[in-house]
Short mmCIF file of C-alpha atoms in Angstrom, two decimals:
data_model
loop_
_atom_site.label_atom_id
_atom_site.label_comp_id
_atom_site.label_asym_id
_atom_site.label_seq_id
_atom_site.Cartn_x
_atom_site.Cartn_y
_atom_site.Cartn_z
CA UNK A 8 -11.77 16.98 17.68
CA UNK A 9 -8.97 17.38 19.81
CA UNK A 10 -5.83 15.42 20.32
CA UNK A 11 -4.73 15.94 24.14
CA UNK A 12 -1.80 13.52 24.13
CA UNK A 13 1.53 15.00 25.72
CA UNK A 14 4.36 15.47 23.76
CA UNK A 15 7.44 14.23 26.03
CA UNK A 16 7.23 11.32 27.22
CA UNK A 17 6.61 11.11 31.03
CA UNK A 18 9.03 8.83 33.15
CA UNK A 19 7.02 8.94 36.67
CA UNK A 20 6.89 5.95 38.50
CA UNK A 21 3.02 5.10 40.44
CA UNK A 22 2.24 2.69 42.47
CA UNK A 23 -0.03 -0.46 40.90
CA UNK A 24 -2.33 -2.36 43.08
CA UNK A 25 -2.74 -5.35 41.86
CA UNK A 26 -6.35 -6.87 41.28
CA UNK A 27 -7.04 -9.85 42.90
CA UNK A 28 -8.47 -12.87 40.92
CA UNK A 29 -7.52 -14.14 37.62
CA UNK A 30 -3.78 -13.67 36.78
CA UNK A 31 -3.67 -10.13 38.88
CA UNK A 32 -6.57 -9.07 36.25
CA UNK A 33 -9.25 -8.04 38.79
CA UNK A 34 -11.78 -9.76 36.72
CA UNK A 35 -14.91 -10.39 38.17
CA UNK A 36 -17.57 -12.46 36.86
CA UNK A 37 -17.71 -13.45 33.23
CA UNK A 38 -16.75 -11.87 30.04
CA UNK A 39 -15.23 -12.40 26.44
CA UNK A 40 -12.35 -10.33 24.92
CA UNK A 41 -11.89 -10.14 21.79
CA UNK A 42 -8.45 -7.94 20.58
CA UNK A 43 -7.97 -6.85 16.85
CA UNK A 44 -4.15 -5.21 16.75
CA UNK A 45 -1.74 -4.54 14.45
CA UNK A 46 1.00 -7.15 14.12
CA UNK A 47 4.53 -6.59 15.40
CA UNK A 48 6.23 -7.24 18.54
CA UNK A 49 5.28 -4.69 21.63
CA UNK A 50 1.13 -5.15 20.26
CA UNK A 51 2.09 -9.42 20.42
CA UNK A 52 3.34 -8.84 23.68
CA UNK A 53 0.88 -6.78 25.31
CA UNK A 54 -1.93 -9.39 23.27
CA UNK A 55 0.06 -12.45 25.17
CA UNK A 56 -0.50 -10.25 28.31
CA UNK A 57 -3.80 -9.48 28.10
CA UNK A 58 -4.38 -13.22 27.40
CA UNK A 59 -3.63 -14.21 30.99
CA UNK A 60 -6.57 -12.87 31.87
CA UNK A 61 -8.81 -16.10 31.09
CA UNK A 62 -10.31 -18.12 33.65
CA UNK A 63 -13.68 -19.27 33.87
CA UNK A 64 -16.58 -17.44 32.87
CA UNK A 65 -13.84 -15.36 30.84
CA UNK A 66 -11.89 -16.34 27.67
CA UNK A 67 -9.67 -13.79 25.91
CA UNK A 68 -8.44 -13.75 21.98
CA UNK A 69 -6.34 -11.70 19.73
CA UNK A 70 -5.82 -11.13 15.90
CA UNK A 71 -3.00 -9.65 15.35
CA UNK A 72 -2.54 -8.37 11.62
CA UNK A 73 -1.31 -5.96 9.30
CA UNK A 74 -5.07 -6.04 7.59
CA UNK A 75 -6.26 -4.18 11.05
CA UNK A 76 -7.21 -1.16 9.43
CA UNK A 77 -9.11 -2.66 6.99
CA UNK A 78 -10.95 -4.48 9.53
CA UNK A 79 -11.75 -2.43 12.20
CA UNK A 80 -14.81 -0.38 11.05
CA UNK A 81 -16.74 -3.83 9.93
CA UNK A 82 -15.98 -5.70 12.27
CA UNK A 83 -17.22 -3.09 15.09
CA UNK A 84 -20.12 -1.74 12.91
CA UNK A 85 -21.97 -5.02 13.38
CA UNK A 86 -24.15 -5.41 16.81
CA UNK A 87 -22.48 -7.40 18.82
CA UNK A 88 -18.81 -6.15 17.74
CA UNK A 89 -16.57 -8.84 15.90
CA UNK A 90 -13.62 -7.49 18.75
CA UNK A 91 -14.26 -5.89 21.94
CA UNK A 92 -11.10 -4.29 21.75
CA UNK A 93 -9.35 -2.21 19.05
CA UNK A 94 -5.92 -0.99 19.13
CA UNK A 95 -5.08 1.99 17.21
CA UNK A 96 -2.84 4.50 16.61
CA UNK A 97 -3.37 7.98 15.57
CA UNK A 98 -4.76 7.68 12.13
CA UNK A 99 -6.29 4.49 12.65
CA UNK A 100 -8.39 5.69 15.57
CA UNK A 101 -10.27 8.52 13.53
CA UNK A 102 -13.00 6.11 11.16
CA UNK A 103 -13.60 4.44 14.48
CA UNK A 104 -14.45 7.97 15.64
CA UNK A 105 -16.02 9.12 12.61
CA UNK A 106 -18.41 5.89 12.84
CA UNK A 107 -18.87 6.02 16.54
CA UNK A 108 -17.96 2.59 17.04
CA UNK A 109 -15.90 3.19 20.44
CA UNK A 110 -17.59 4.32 23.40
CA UNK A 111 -16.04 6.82 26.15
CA UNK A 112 -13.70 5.31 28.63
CA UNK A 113 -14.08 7.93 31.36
CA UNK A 114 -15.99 5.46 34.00
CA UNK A 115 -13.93 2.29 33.21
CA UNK A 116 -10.68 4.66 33.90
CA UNK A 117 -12.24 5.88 37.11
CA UNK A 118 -13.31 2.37 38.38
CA UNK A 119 -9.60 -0.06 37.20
CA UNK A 120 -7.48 2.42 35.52
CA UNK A 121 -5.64 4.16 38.74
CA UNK A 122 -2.49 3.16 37.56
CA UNK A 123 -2.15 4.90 34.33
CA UNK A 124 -0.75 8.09 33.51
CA UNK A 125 -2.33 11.53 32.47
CA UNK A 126 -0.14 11.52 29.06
CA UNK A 127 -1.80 7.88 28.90
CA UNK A 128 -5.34 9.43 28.22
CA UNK A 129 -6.09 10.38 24.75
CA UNK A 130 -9.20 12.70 25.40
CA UNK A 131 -11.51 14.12 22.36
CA UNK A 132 -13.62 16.82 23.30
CA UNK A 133 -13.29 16.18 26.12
CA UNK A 134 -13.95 12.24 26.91
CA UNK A 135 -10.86 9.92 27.70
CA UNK A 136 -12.00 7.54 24.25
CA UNK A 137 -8.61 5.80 24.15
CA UNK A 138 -5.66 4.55 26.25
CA UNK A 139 -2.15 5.14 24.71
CA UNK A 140 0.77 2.58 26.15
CA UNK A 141 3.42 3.14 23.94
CA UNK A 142 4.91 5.96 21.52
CA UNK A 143 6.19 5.86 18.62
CA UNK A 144 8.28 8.28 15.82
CA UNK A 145 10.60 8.32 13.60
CA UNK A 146 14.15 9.41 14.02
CA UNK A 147 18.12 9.96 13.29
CA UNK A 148 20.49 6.70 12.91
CA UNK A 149 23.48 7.68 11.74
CA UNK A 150 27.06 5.95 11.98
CA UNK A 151 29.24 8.08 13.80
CA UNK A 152 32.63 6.40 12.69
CA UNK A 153 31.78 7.15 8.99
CA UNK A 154 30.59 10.55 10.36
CA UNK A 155 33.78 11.36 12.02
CA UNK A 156 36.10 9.90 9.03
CA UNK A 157 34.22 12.55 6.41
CA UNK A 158 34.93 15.62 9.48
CA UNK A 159 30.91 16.02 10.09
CA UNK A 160 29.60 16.84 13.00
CA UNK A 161 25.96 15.04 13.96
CA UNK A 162 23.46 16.29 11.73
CA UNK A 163 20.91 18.16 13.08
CA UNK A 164 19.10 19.08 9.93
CA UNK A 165 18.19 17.99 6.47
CA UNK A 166 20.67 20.12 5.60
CA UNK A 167 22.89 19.22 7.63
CA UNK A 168 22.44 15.33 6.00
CA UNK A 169 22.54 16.82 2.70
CA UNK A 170 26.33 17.97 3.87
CA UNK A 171 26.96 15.31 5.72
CA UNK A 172 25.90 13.03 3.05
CA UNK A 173 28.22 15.05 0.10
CA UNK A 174 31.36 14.90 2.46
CA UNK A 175 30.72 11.28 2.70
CA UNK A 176 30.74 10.45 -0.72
CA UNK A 177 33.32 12.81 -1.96
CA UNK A 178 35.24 10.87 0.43
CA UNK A 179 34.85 7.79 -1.22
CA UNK A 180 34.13 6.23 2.03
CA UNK A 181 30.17 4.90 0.65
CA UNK A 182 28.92 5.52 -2.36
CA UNK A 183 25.40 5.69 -0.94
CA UNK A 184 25.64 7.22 2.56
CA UNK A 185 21.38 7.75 2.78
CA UNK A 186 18.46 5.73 3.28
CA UNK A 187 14.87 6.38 3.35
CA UNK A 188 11.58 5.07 3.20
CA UNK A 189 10.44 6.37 -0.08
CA UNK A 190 8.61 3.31 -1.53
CA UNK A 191 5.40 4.87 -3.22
CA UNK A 192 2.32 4.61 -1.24
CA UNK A 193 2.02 4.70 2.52
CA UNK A 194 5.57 5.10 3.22
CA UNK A 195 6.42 7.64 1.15
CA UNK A 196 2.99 9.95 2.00
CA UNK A 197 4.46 9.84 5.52
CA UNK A 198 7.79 11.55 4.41
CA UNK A 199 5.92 14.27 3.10
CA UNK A 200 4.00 14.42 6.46
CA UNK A 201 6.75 14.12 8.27
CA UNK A 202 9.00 17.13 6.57
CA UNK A 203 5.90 18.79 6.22
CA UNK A 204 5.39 18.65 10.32
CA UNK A 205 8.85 20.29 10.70
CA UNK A 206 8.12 23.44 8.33
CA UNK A 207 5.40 23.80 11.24
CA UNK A 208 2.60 24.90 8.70
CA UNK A 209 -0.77 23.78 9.02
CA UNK A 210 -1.92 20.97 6.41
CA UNK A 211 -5.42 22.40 6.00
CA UNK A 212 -6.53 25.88 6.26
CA UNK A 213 -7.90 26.39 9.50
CA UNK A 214 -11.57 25.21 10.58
CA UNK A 215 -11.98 23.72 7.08
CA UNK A 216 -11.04 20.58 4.85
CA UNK A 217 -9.71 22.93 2.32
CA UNK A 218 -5.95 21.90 1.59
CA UNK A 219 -3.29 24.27 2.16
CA UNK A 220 0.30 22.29 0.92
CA UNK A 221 0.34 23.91 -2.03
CA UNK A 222 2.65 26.77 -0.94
CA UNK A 223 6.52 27.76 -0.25
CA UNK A 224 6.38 24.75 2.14
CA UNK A 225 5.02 22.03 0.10
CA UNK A 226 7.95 22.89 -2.45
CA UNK A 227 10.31 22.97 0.36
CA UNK A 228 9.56 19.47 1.63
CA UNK A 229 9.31 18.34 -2.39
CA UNK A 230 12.60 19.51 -3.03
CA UNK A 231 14.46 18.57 0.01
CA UNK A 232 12.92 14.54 -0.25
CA UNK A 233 14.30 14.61 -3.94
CA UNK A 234 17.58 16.34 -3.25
CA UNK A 235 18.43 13.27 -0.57
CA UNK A 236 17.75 11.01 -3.70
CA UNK A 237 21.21 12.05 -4.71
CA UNK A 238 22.90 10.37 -2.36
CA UNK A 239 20.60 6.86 -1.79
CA UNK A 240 20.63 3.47 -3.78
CA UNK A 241 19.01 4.37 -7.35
CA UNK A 242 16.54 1.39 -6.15
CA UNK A 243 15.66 3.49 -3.37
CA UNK A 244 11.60 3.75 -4.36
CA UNK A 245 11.84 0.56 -3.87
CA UNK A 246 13.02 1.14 0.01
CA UNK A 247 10.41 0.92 2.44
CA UNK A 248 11.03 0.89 6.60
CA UNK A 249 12.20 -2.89 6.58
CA UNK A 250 14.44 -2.63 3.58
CA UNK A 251 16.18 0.40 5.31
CA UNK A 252 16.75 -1.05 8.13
CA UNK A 253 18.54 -3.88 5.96
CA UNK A 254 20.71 -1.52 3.67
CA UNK A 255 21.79 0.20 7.56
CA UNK A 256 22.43 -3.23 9.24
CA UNK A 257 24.31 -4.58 6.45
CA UNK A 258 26.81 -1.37 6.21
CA UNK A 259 25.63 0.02 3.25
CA UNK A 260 24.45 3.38 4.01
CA UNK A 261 25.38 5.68 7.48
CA UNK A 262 22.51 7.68 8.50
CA UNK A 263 18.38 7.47 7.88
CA UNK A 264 15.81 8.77 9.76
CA UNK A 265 14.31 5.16 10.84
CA UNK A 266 11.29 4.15 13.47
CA UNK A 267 12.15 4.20 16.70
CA UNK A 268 10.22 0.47 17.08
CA UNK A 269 12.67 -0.70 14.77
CA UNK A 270 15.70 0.70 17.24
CA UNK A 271 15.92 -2.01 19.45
CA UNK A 272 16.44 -4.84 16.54
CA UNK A 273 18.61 -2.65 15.19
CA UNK A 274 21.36 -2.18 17.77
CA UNK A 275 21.02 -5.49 19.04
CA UNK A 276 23.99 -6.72 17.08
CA UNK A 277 21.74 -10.20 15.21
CA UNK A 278 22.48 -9.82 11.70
CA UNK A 279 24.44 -6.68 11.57
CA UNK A 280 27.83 -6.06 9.95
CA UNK A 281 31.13 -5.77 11.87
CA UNK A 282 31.24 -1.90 12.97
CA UNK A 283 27.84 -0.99 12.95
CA UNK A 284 26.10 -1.51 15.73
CA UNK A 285 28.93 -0.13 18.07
CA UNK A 286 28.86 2.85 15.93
CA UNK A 287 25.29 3.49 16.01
CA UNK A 288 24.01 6.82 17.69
CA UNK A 289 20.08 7.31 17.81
CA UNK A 290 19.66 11.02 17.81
CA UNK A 291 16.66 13.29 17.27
CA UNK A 292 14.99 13.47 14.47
CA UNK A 293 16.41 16.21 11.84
CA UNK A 294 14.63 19.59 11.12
CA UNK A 295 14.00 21.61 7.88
CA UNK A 296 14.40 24.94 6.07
CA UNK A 297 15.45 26.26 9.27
CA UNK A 298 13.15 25.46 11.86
CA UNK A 299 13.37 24.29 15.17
CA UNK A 300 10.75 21.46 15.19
CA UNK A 301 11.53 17.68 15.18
CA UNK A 302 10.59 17.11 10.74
CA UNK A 303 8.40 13.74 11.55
CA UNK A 304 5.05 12.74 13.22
CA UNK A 305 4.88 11.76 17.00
CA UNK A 306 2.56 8.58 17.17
CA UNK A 307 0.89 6.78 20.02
CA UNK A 308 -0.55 3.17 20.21
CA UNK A 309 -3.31 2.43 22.71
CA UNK A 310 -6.72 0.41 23.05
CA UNK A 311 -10.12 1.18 22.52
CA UNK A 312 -13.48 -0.53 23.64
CA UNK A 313 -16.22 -1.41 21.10
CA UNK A 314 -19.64 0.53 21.42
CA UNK A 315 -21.28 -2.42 20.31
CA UNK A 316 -20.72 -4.60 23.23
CA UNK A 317 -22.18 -5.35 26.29
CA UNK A 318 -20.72 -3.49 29.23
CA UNK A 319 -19.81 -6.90 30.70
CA UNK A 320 -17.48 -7.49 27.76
CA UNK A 321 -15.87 -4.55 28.11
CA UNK A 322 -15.41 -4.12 31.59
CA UNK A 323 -13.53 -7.17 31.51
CA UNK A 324 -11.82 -6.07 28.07
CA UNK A 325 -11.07 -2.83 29.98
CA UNK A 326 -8.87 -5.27 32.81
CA UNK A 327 -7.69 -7.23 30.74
CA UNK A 328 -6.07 -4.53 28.43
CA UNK A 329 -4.61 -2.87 31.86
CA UNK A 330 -3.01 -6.31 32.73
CA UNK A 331 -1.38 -6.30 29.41
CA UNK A 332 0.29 -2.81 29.60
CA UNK A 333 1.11 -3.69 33.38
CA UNK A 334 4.15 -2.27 34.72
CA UNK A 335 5.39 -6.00 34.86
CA UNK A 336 5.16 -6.47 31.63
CA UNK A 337 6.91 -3.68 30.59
CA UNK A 338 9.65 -4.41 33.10
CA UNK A 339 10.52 -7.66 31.58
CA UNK A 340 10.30 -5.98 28.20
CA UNK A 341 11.79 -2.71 28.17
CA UNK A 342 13.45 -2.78 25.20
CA UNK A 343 10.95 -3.61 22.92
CA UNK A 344 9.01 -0.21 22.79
CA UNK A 345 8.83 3.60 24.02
CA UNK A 346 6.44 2.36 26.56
CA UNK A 347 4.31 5.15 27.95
CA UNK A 348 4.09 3.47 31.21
CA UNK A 349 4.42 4.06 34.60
CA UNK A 350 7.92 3.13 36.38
CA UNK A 351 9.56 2.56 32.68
CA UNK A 352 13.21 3.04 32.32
CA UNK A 353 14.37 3.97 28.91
CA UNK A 354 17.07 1.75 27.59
CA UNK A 355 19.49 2.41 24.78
CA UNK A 356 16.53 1.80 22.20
CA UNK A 357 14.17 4.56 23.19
CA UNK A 358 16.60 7.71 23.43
CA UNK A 359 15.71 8.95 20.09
CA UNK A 360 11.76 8.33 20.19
CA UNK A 361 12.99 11.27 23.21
CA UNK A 362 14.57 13.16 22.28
CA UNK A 363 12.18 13.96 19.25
CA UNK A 364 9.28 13.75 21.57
CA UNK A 365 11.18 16.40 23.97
CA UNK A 366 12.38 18.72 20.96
CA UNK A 367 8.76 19.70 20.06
CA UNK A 368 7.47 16.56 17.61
CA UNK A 369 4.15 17.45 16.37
CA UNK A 370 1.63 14.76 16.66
CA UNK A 371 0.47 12.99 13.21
CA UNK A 372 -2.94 15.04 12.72
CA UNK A 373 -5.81 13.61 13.31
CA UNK A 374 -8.71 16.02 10.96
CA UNK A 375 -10.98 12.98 10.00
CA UNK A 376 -10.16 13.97 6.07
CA UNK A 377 -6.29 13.31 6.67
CA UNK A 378 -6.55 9.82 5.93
CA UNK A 379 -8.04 11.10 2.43
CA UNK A 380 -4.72 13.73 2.23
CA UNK A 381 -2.67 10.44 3.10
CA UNK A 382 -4.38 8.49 0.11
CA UNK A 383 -3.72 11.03 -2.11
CA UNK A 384 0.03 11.41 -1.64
CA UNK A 385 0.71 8.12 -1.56
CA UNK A 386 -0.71 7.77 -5.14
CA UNK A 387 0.41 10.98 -7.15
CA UNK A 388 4.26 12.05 -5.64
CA UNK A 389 5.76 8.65 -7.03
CA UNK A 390 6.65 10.65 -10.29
CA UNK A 391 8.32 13.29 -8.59
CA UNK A 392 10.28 11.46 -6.36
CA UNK A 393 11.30 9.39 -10.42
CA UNK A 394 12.62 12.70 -11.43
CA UNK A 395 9.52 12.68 -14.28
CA UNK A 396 7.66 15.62 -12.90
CA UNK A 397 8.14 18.71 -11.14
CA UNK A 398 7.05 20.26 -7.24
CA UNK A 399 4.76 21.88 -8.90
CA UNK A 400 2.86 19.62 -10.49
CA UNK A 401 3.18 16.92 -8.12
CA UNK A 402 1.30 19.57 -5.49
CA UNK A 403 -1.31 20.07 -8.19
CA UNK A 404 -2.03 16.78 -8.69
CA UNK A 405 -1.75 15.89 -4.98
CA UNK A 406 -4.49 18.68 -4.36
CA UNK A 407 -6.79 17.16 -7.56
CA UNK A 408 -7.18 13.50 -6.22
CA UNK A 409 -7.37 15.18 -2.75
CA UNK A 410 -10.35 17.56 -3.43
CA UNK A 411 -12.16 14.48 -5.78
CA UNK A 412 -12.10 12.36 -2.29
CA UNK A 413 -13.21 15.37 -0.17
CA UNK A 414 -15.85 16.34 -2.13
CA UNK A 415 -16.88 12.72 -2.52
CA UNK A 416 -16.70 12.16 1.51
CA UNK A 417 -18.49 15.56 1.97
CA UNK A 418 -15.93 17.49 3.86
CA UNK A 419 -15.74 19.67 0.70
#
């Protein structure tokens, strides 16, 4: 399986011919579309889109939920599929893959997708089985006037934040000058991902499900995630993406490495203390130990078409889902997302989704057994992060409840 999404994020304009019938859709005949998506603003947005599309003969309708990962594999294992479309991101993709539940894309591109992009075409071996329309990663925010009063220079490392974040304090200037999203389970897995991206070591050894974090890198990222801890609230594993963004808007703390979705709601000056949003700089995202690549995950979102439909359904899913990544629609919304989409003009929001995207990000793997890596350090590096165990151990027992699961799901 092989991910052949670009890495920097392509600003061509095309052209977009407009379909004819139906809201610009195309549409032609009858069909029902049926959209299961995550739930935050750019997925509502392209869901309200794609909902033009109903006429007669077609009718179009969209859950939009945080439970979408739980619901996707049921709900498109059943003949016909619950939803005719499935958005997904890179992880989320992979038990729809796994289950063959999503069915190749290459004729519906060739017949009403002229108007995407190549980086818009997520190919495995081979087949175009999902179209990506916006991108995602995590990155720098960091308050340059606090930055400046404490004589550092923008970080462009861990260890750089480490100093920056000691100068701060010594300064007496905050008391907790860092932020992250360290709340045990999914969001603190991903900072191990993330750091562990940047060491640019492999997570598995190669051609196999056999782990491979238990080494000079795993210790590295382990130690430089609790070394931050110095210098963040001593609630902080209580601090997930949301709550960061909080502690950052209300003045609290000066830099965190932050989604770039959450960017635009960020600088937009609703809710935020005096100061901080005309000191806010969205920079790359830091490396580690040295190395030269971007230390987080570079995510796509995109839509998927249900096997287990007819190919009515999901030609007219297909339009539909084309209509609601339109060009227009991403015009009149620019701001909301790093929109991988033709003619798009990045605004303020989207420099440091990038800038990490142009600096090398890896993209979040996508080995069908990651999901069971993801599960496991969500579950067993809350102790370690506490200060009650050691690297060490925390890899050992990461590696334990990661070979049970393997072994379980057969990869081992």
């Amino acid at each position: 399986m092989k991910l052949m999404f670009k890495t920097t994020v392509s600003l061509g304009v095309l052209c977009l011919t407009a379909g004819a019938a139906f809201a610009d859709c195309g549409i032609e005949g009858a069909g029902s579309v049926r959209i299961l998506s995550n739930d935050f603003e750019a997925l509502r947005l392209v869901n309200t889109t794609a909902e033009e599309c109903a006429a007669d003969g077609v009718t179009v309708t969209a859950n939009a939920t945080a439970e979408h990962k739980n619901l996707q594999v049921p709900a498109l294992s059943i003949n016909p599929a619950e939803y005719s479309v499935a958005v997904v991101a890179n992880n989320s993709i992979v038990p729809l893959l796994n289950d063959d539940l999503i069915r190749p894309l290459d004729d519906l591109v060739a017949k009403y997708g002229q108007a995407l992009q190549p980086n818009q075409l997520i190919k495995i071996d081979g087949k175009i089985m999902a179209i990506a329309f916006m991108g995602n990663a995590q990155h720098l925010f960091y308050r340059k006037d606090v930055l400046d009063a404490a004589g550092v220079a923008e970080p462009k490392s861990y260890e750089d934040i480490l100093a920056a974040a000691k100068a701060i304090k010594d300064s007496g200037a905050m008391e907790y000058p860092v932020a992250a999203s360290v709340k045990p389970g999914w969001d603190l897995a991903a900072e191990f991902v993330n750091a562990y991206l940047g060491t640019g070591a492999e997570f598995f050894a190669p051609g196999t499900a056999e782990l491979a974090i238990d080494n000079e890198h795993g210790l590295k990222v382990l130690e430089t995630m609790r070394a931050l801890t110095a210098y963040m609230d001593p609630d902080y594993l209580t601090f997930d993406a949301n709550s960061i963004k909080a502690e950052y808007e209300a003045g609290n703390t000066a830099m965190m490495v932050e989604w770039g979705s959450l960017a635009g709601a960020t600088i937009d000056d609703e809710g935020a203390a005096d100061g901080v949003v005309a000191n806010t700089v969205l920079a790359a995202a830091p490396t580690i130990g040295g190395g030269t690549i971007p230390a987080v995950a570079l995510w796509w979102d995109g839509f998927t078409i249900a096997k287990n439909i007819s190919d009515e359904d999901a030609a007219a899913s297909f339009q539909a889902m084309v209509h609601g990544i339109s060009p227009e629609m991403v015009a009149a919304n620019s701001a909301v997302a790093t929109w991988l989409v033709a003619g798009f003009e990045p605004g303020p929001a989207a420099v440091g989704v990038i800038a990490t995207a142009n600096a090398g990000a890896r993209a979040y793997p996508m080995q069908p057994y990651m999901g069971l890596l993801h599960t496991a350090l969500s579950a067993e590096l809350a102790e370690y992060m506490a200060g009650t165990e050691d690297a060490a151990q925390a890899l050992a027992d990461v590696k334990a409840a990661y070979d049970t699961a393997a072994k379980e799901g057969g990869y081992l």
